[in-house]
Amino acid sequence: MSKIEKEKETEKKTSQEENNSLHESNLSFTSKDFYFEAYSHIGSHEDIIRDSTFLNSFKRAILNNPQIFKDKIVMDVGCGIGILSLMAAKAGAKKVIGIDHSKILLQTNEIIKENGFSDTITLINSKVEDVEKLPEGIEEVDVIISDWMGYSLFYEHMLQSVIFARDKWLKEGGIMIPDQASLYICGALDPELNENRINFWDNVYGFQMKSIKPLIPKEPLIAYVSSDYIVSDPGLLKKINLVTIDHQDIEFETNFEFEFSKQNYFNTFVLYFTYGFNYVKSPFNISTSPYYPMTHWKQTILYLDEMYPVFPNEIIKGTFKHIQDKKRPKDLLVSIKYQLNGKICKKKQENYYRLK
């Protein structure tokens, strides 16, 4: 073997040892962590990265506000492939600590090297709650960034980890990016519900599967809702401040009401949310409403048992309850108790849903 070949073999062996060390020591992973396993796939992150509304909102909040990040210590909770960490580093952060429990950090580490930020960004492969010490003797951070929002805002329960990180490491007067969010409910008509989703089961390639039909309205659907199908104004369900929210605030029960805006039929509740940045030079909010550009969060559709006729100015009132399933922590349990006293339709009902 020539000297050059020996040197190449040595470099290859060293590189393999480094990769093995990174994988075994820093990126330990078990198949039991189904949530994090899902986020180890490139496709999960590609959907997010291709969401220009989402990405441009954080680009605007971070890169257009270097005064927040210049020479600061930043923590990125649930950093994924590191796009927000890279933005923070580019905005002038002295140190960025990216934390994620997914195997995707193997690729994130390479992405950081590609962009020349290895000295600035440090990755920790762990659940945030299991991190005992931060690198380089760091005891507190100046800024926490995170794209923690899930379907209907709270799905995936990543907010719990953000609150934990805030309470443990954010210095007094530190900044949360984003710092506020709100959940809304409105009424809509799905004109294709019976034909496409329910009656389909009457004859499935010659077989009857009618027993499935009663289950369809009980299962929430994550999908894009056309603004043409919205039949009411929105009602506010929950507004949160990321600086002050506590763990117990994530489970809640609240009264709501909204007014119908047109004469039509009503057979679904639709959930969507907004999130905002108030610490930037020019504060702004982003909405996932059907009236705004589509995002990877889409909207959450909660079907009713029937289709009800409604008229302008009629009001529906109700109680919305939102809790975490203790046996299956990723799942959300939602109940909606509502009352409609319309010209034609008078209805009092309680529906239960599981988001999973």
Coordinates of C-alpha atoms in Angstrom, one line a residue:
M1 CA 0.0 0.0 0.0
S2 CA 1.4 3.4 -1.0
K3 CA 1.9 6.3 1.4
I4 CA -1.1 8.1 -0.2
E5 CA -3.3 5.1 0.1
K6 CA -2.3 4.6 3.7
E7 CA -3.2 8.3 4.5
K8 CA -6.6 7.9 2.7
E9 CA -7.3 4.7 4.7
T10 CA -6.3 6.4 7.9
E11 CA -8.6 9.4 7.1
K12 CA -11.4 7.0 6.2
K13 CA -11.0 5.1 9.5
T14 CA -10.9 8.3 11.5
S15 CA -14.0 9.6 9.8
Q16 CA -15.8 6.3 10.5
E17 CA -14.8 6.4 14.1
E18 CA -16.0 10.0 14.4
N19 CA -19.4 9.1 12.8
N20 CA -19.7 6.1 15.1
S21 CA -19.0 8.2 18.1
L22 CA -21.5 10.8 17.0
H23 CA -24.1 8.1 16.5
E24 CA -23.5 6.1 19.6
S25 CA -22.6 8.7 22.2
N26 CA -24.4 11.8 21.1
L27 CA -27.3 10.4 19.1
S28 CA -28.6 7.5 21.2
F29 CA -32.0 6.4 20.0
T30 CA -34.5 3.7 20.8
S31 CA -37.4 2.4 18.7
K32 CA -39.8 3.2 21.6
D33 CA -39.6 6.9 20.8
F34 CA -42.2 6.8 18.0
Y35 CA -42.7 10.6 18.0
F36 CA -39.0 11.3 17.5
E37 CA -38.6 8.4 15.0
A38 CA -41.3 10.0 12.8
Y39 CA -39.1 13.2 12.7
S40 CA -36.0 11.3 11.7
H41 CA -37.4 11.0 8.2
I42 CA -36.5 13.6 5.7
G43 CA -40.0 13.8 4.4
S44 CA -41.3 15.1 7.7
H45 CA -38.9 18.0 7.5
E46 CA -39.3 18.6 3.8
D47 CA -43.0 19.4 4.3
I48 CA -41.9 22.1 6.8
I49 CA -39.0 23.5 4.9
R50 CA -41.2 23.8 1.8
D51 CA -43.8 25.9 3.7
S52 CA -42.8 29.4 2.6
T53 CA -45.3 31.1 4.9
F54 CA -43.8 29.4 8.0
L55 CA -40.2 29.8 6.9
N56 CA -40.5 33.4 5.8
S57 CA -42.1 34.3 9.1
F58 CA -39.1 33.0 11.1
K59 CA -36.7 34.5 8.5
R60 CA -38.4 37.9 9.0
A61 CA -38.3 37.5 12.8
I62 CA -34.7 36.4 13.0
L63 CA -32.6 37.7 10.1
N64 CA -34.4 41.1 10.1
N65 CA -33.8 41.6 13.8
P66 CA -30.0 41.1 14.4
Q67 CA -30.3 43.3 17.5
I68 CA -32.0 40.4 19.2
F69 CA -29.3 37.9 18.3
K70 CA -26.0 39.7 18.1
D71 CA -23.5 38.1 20.5
K72 CA -26.3 36.3 22.3
I73 CA -26.7 32.7 23.4
V74 CA -29.7 31.1 21.7
M75 CA -31.4 27.8 22.3
D76 CA -33.4 26.1 19.5
V77 CA -35.9 23.6 21.0
G78 CA -36.7 20.8 18.6
C79 CA -34.2 22.0 16.1
G80 CA -34.8 19.3 13.5
I81 CA -32.5 19.9 10.5
G82 CA -31.4 23.1 12.0
I83 CA -32.9 25.8 9.8
L84 CA -33.7 28.1 12.7
S85 CA -30.3 27.5 14.3
L86 CA -28.6 28.5 11.1
M87 CA -30.7 31.7 10.9
A88 CA -29.8 32.6 14.5
A89 CA -26.1 32.0 13.8
K90 CA -26.3 34.1 10.6
A91 CA -28.0 36.9 12.6
G92 CA -24.9 37.1 14.8
A93 CA -25.5 34.8 17.7
K94 CA -22.4 34.0 19.8
K95 CA -23.6 30.4 20.5
V96 CA -26.6 28.4 19.3
I97 CA -27.6 25.3 21.2
G98 CA -29.9 23.0 19.1
I99 CA -31.7 20.3 21.0
D100 CA -33.6 17.4 19.4
H101 CA -34.1 13.7 20.2
S102 CA -34.5 12.6 16.6
K103 CA -31.9 10.8 14.5
I104 CA -32.2 13.6 12.0
L105 CA -29.4 15.3 13.9
L106 CA -26.9 13.1 12.0
Q107 CA -27.9 15.1 8.9
T108 CA -28.2 18.3 10.9
N109 CA -24.5 18.0 11.9
E110 CA -23.5 17.8 8.3
I111 CA -25.7 20.7 7.3
I112 CA -24.0 22.8 10.0
K113 CA -20.6 21.9 8.6
E114 CA -21.7 22.7 5.1
N115 CA -22.7 26.2 6.1
G116 CA -19.5 26.9 8.2
F117 CA -21.2 27.2 11.6
S118 CA -19.7 24.3 13.4
D119 CA -18.0 26.7 15.9
T120 CA -21.2 28.5 16.6
I121 CA -23.9 25.8 16.7
T122 CA -23.7 22.9 19.1
L123 CA -26.2 20.0 18.9
I124 CA -27.5 18.0 21.8
N125 CA -29.4 14.7 21.0
S126 CA -31.8 14.4 23.9
K127 CA -35.2 15.2 25.1
V128 CA -35.1 18.7 26.5
E129 CA -36.3 17.4 29.8
D130 CA -33.3 15.0 30.0
V131 CA -30.6 17.6 29.4
E132 CA -28.8 18.2 32.7
K133 CA -26.1 20.6 31.6
L134 CA -25.5 22.9 28.6
P135 CA -22.2 22.8 26.8
E136 CA -19.2 25.0 27.5
G137 CA -20.4 25.8 31.0
I138 CA -23.4 27.8 29.8
E139 CA -26.0 28.2 32.5
E140 CA -28.6 30.4 30.9
V141 CA -29.6 31.6 27.4
D142 CA -30.7 34.9 26.1
V143 CA -33.2 33.7 23.5
I144 CA -35.3 30.6 22.9
I145 CA -36.5 29.9 19.4
S146 CA -38.8 27.0 18.5
D147 CA -41.4 26.0 15.8
W148 CA -43.3 24.1 18.5
M149 CA -46.7 24.6 16.9
G150 CA -48.6 21.5 15.8
Y151 CA -51.9 20.7 14.2
S152 CA -54.6 22.8 15.9
L153 CA -51.7 24.5 17.7
F154 CA -51.2 22.0 20.6
Y155 CA -50.9 18.7 18.9
E156 CA -47.6 16.9 19.5
H157 CA -47.2 18.5 22.9
M158 CA -43.9 20.2 22.0
L159 CA -45.0 23.2 23.9
Q160 CA -44.4 21.3 27.2
S161 CA -40.7 21.1 26.3
V162 CA -40.5 24.8 25.4
I163 CA -41.9 25.7 28.7
F164 CA -39.5 23.4 30.5
A165 CA -36.5 25.0 28.6
R166 CA -37.8 28.5 29.4
D167 CA -38.1 27.8 33.1
K168 CA -34.8 26.1 33.4
W169 CA -32.5 28.1 31.1
L170 CA -34.0 31.4 29.9
K171 CA -32.5 34.3 31.7
E172 CA -34.6 36.9 33.4
G173 CA -35.9 39.3 30.6
G174 CA -35.0 36.8 27.9
I175 CA -36.8 36.6 24.6
M176 CA -39.1 33.9 23.2
I177 CA -39.4 33.5 19.4
P178 CA -42.4 33.3 18.8
D179 CA -43.9 34.7 22.0
Q180 CA -47.6 34.4 21.5
A181 CA -50.3 32.2 19.8
S182 CA -54.1 31.9 19.7
L183 CA -56.5 29.1 18.8
Y184 CA -59.7 29.8 17.0
I185 CA -62.9 27.9 16.0
C186 CA -65.4 28.6 13.2
G187 CA -68.2 26.8 11.4
A188 CA -68.0 25.4 7.9
L189 CA -69.8 23.3 5.4
D190 CA -68.2 20.2 3.9
P191 CA -70.4 19.6 0.9
E192 CA -68.6 16.4 0.0
L193 CA -68.8 14.7 3.4
N194 CA -71.6 12.3 2.7
E195 CA -70.6 11.4 -0.8
N196 CA -66.9 11.1 -0.5
R197 CA -66.2 10.1 3.1
I198 CA -69.4 8.4 4.4
N199 CA -71.4 6.9 1.5
F200 CA -68.1 5.5 0.1
W201 CA -68.3 2.7 2.6
D202 CA -71.7 1.4 1.3
N203 CA -69.9 -0.4 -1.5
V204 CA -66.1 -0.9 -1.4
Y205 CA -65.3 -2.8 -4.6
G206 CA -68.4 -4.9 -4.1
F207 CA -68.2 -5.3 -0.4
Q208 CA -70.4 -3.6 2.2
M209 CA -68.5 -1.8 5.0
K210 CA -71.3 0.2 6.5
S211 CA -70.1 -0.3 10.1
I212 CA -67.4 2.2 9.3
K213 CA -69.8 5.0 8.5
P214 CA -70.7 6.0 12.1
L215 CA -66.9 6.3 12.9
I216 CA -66.1 8.9 10.2
P217 CA -67.6 12.0 11.9
K218 CA -65.8 11.1 15.1
E219 CA -62.3 11.2 13.6
P220 CA -60.8 14.7 13.1
L221 CA -59.4 15.4 9.6
I222 CA -56.3 17.5 8.9
A223 CA -56.8 19.1 5.6
Y224 CA -57.0 22.4 3.7
V225 CA -60.4 24.0 4.0
S226 CA -61.5 26.4 1.2
S227 CA -62.5 29.8 2.5
D228 CA -65.6 29.4 0.3
Y229 CA -66.9 26.8 2.7
I230 CA -66.5 28.9 5.9
V231 CA -70.0 30.0 7.1
S232 CA -69.2 32.0 10.2
D233 CA -67.0 34.5 11.9
P234 CA -64.3 33.0 14.1
G235 CA -64.5 32.5 17.9
L236 CA -61.4 32.7 20.1
L237 CA -60.7 29.6 22.2
K238 CA -57.3 30.2 23.7
K239 CA -54.7 32.9 23.7
I240 CA -51.3 32.1 25.2
N241 CA -48.2 34.2 26.1
L242 CA -45.1 32.1 25.8
V243 CA -43.3 34.2 28.5
T244 CA -45.9 33.4 31.1
I245 CA -47.8 30.2 30.1
D246 CA -47.5 27.3 32.6
H247 CA -47.7 23.6 32.0
Q248 CA -51.3 23.3 33.4
D249 CA -52.5 26.0 31.0
I250 CA -52.1 23.6 28.1
E251 CA -55.1 21.6 29.2
F252 CA -58.2 23.9 29.4
E253 CA -61.9 24.3 29.2
T254 CA -63.4 27.5 27.9
N255 CA -66.7 28.9 26.6
F256 CA -66.9 30.1 23.0
E257 CA -69.4 31.6 20.6
F258 CA -69.4 32.7 17.0
E259 CA -71.9 34.3 14.6
F260 CA -72.9 32.8 11.3
S261 CA -72.2 35.1 8.4
K262 CA -74.3 33.6 5.6
Q263 CA -77.3 31.5 4.8
N264 CA -76.0 28.0 4.3
Y265 CA -75.6 24.6 6.0
F266 CA -73.2 23.8 8.8
N267 CA -71.7 20.4 9.4
T268 CA -68.1 20.9 10.7
F269 CA -66.2 22.9 13.2
V270 CA -62.8 24.1 11.9
L271 CA -59.8 24.8 14.1
Y272 CA -56.9 27.1 13.1
F273 CA -54.4 29.2 14.9
T274 CA -52.2 32.3 14.8
Y275 CA -48.7 32.8 16.1
G276 CA -46.8 36.1 16.6
F277 CA -43.6 37.9 17.2
N278 CA -43.9 41.0 19.5
Y279 CA -40.2 41.4 20.4
V280 CA -39.1 42.3 16.8
K281 CA -38.8 45.8 15.4
S282 CA -42.0 45.5 13.5
P283 CA -44.3 43.1 15.4
F284 CA -46.4 40.8 13.2
N285 CA -48.7 37.7 13.3
I286 CA -49.1 34.7 11.0
S287 CA -52.5 33.0 10.5
T288 CA -53.3 29.5 9.5
S289 CA -56.9 30.5 8.7
P290 CA -58.5 29.3 5.5
Y291 CA -58.5 33.0 4.4
Y292 CA -54.7 33.1 4.4
P293 CA -52.0 31.3 2.4
M294 CA -51.8 27.5 3.0
T295 CA -49.3 26.2 5.5
H296 CA -48.2 22.7 6.4
W297 CA -50.4 22.8 9.5
K298 CA -53.5 23.0 7.2
Q299 CA -56.7 23.2 9.4
T300 CA -58.3 20.7 11.8
I301 CA -61.8 19.6 10.8
L302 CA -64.2 18.3 13.5
Y303 CA -67.3 16.8 12.0
L304 CA -70.8 17.0 13.4
D305 CA -73.4 14.2 13.3
E306 CA -75.8 16.1 11.1
M307 CA -76.0 19.0 8.7
Y308 CA -77.8 22.1 10.1
P309 CA -79.3 25.0 8.2
V310 CA -78.1 28.4 9.5
F311 CA -78.7 32.0 8.7
P312 CA -76.7 35.3 9.1
N313 CA -76.5 36.7 12.6
E314 CA -77.4 33.4 14.3
I315 CA -75.1 32.6 17.1
I316 CA -73.8 29.3 18.3
K317 CA -72.5 29.0 21.9
G318 CA -70.6 26.2 23.6
T319 CA -67.9 24.8 25.7
F320 CA -64.6 23.6 24.3
K321 CA -62.5 21.2 26.4
H322 CA -59.0 20.2 25.5
I323 CA -56.9 17.6 27.5
Q324 CA -54.0 15.3 27.0
D325 CA -54.6 11.6 26.9
K326 CA -52.6 10.3 29.9
K327 CA -52.2 6.8 28.4
R328 CA -51.2 8.1 25.0
P329 CA -49.5 11.4 25.7
K330 CA -49.2 12.4 22.0
D331 CA -53.0 12.3 21.6
L332 CA -55.4 15.2 22.3
L333 CA -58.9 14.6 23.6
V334 CA -61.4 17.3 22.6
S335 CA -65.0 17.7 23.6
I336 CA -67.3 20.3 22.2
K337 CA -70.7 21.0 23.9
Y338 CA -72.7 23.4 21.8
Q339 CA -76.1 24.9 21.5
L340 CA -77.7 26.5 18.4
N341 CA -81.0 28.4 18.6
G342 CA -81.7 29.3 15.0
K343 CA -84.8 30.2 13.0
I344 CA -85.1 26.7 11.8
C345 CA -82.6 24.6 13.7
K346 CA -82.5 24.3 17.4
K347 CA -79.9 21.9 18.6
K348 CA -78.0 21.0 21.8
Q349 CA -75.3 18.4 21.5
E350 CA -71.9 17.3 22.8
N351 CA -69.3 15.7 20.5
Y352 CA -66.0 13.9 21.4
Y353 CA -62.9 13.7 19.3
R354 CA -59.4 12.3 19.5
L355 CA -56.5 13.9 17.6
K356 CA -53.8 11.3 17.0

